Phi, psi and omega in degrees: 000108156289151172223144188193186184216142174241146177210145176264003171065051186291133174243054181267151178301111160350105191289336169278329183243012185073335191306134185239131194252149184294159174298298191319308198269339188278337163306314178300307180299316160334287204282350164282338189288302179306306178311311183295314188298333177282325170316304191274359161105018164284154192276324194204158186213127182239124208244114195259143187278105159250125175257062183207149173329296186278031150226146186236034173229103164274334181230071180329322174302318195287334184290306181291333166308311183303325169268350173297311183286018177232013182224172183221333181228004183270145170302135179258099189231153158287164179204060019240183155271121186271094186293333194290325170251022179229186189249114171314308181310307172272357162285314177290326185299301178324310193267334168303327169295328178295325189283343166283338176274342176259005168056053162093030184238015190258145173226151180241122169249112192253133184220171182266351180078140187267351182250158189232012178297329165322312170308290190295327190298328184244026168066042184251160180270132179274346155295345178247052168319280170320276213301316196289325186277350170283306189298306192280351168283303189292329142324304177300313174307314181289313174310335181256007167271335182207161171289321195255132178226151185229114174203158186208129205220188177261320199248009175211140178331162172273173189224118189231097167071022186270169173254140186245120184225169358286170176271158199263171184278325185280141168226106017262152171301119198275118177253123185248152169269106171301135175203146176261022180115008178297126181299305187314317188290325180293315167306315168312285172346290202296326193276338172258001171080022159292144179291158179228137194243126176242119174288102179250106176237006177192185181053192177263113177312336174285349166291356175253015167284332157306333195277321183293299178307322187285337179269348172282328184282346190267319175317309185288320177288332161282004159099014189272159180276095173319318198283351176279345191274148173252139172247126168228166173234130181258127208209124173296164161171185187195125177257143181220161183288335172236159172287323184282331183289314175287341167306304212285325194281323173279357188292311171301300180305327177286309180314309185302324194282318190300317197263349154306302175307313189289323175302308198306296196275348173106008186290168180274173186306122160285112188230175187313310173318321171296303179300312172319307196291320178279355172276346175281177192307330186266359170299179184244358170267122173245102177239155166125199180291168177310322187284325180305298185298335163308317188292326183279328171309319195277311188299328176294317185298315189275339181257334172249342169080041178281134179254346187221137173230124197237104173293102187289117186211145351274177173251118183089208166256120171241150157322120175299342155317304188303305172302309184305315188273324156322299163311309196296307186301307191294342178274324190263351179231312185280319189288314184276349172303292173317319200286319186304317194281310199296311204289316184313291203285344152316299176304337187266352173112000170337124168200166177256351184287000000 
């Protein structure tokens, strides 16, 4: 069972103080967070791509590359790369470079993106949303298969027997499919035999269990070894030393962030009742003391079949020292609890099938 962190590198005003830090400061803080995550034994750190004022990381691979020489074992991934509005050749080259700098620890998490700012920014038509992703994923996978590539599509100039460099340390360079829970996307990942990441950020996580089964069924029907496939979750949360303190610290920024997005997308108001419901065992918010958070991750593994858990922290803007402490507790207290229990459960024949 792998445990890690994901972040969108938010730069929204601090809910308590009103302070707005610069993109530059927040980017430097994230590098410190990655270095700490490596130090405390976490398995993976993911940085999301956004192209708007309230997020600082438009190029996750650059942030991860800054941390690569300062870390030794943690895997470094995007969360996600908005492949639909990017050039797969440059994506591959950037992550192959990151793979070299980290000596084989880079991953690409490819997604369509839940925000749309990158499409007009790079000159793409949102009417081609689905088609762009399918075509560019096809090219990305071909780029990792061979040094020289011949490819032709509709939305990008053709490539005729050209080499793409540098080549990554890992062969193949890991490519994950990020999904918000769309059935078609999990089937696509299964058919291609690619690892799957589910954004489980609302509702009841157990509702994603049927999607995991659909994914594995699609993979098996396509001839892939299901036992080698990895399913990850990306879920909001925060770890504190005490349950009550953690709950109170995480609420203000969570409420603010959820209501900003909610106003853009027509969601209802996010208040304390929604927050408290999401903190329950069957809710999608992983906030509390180490024991509470560990128990929820264990529950998710047993009920849904997740084999990698990525805690999205912070949600909105929180003091850097609080985020660092949360990462430390996740690595030193939560992860050991989860790994020990899951190893025991699996040894006893535990499974979700």
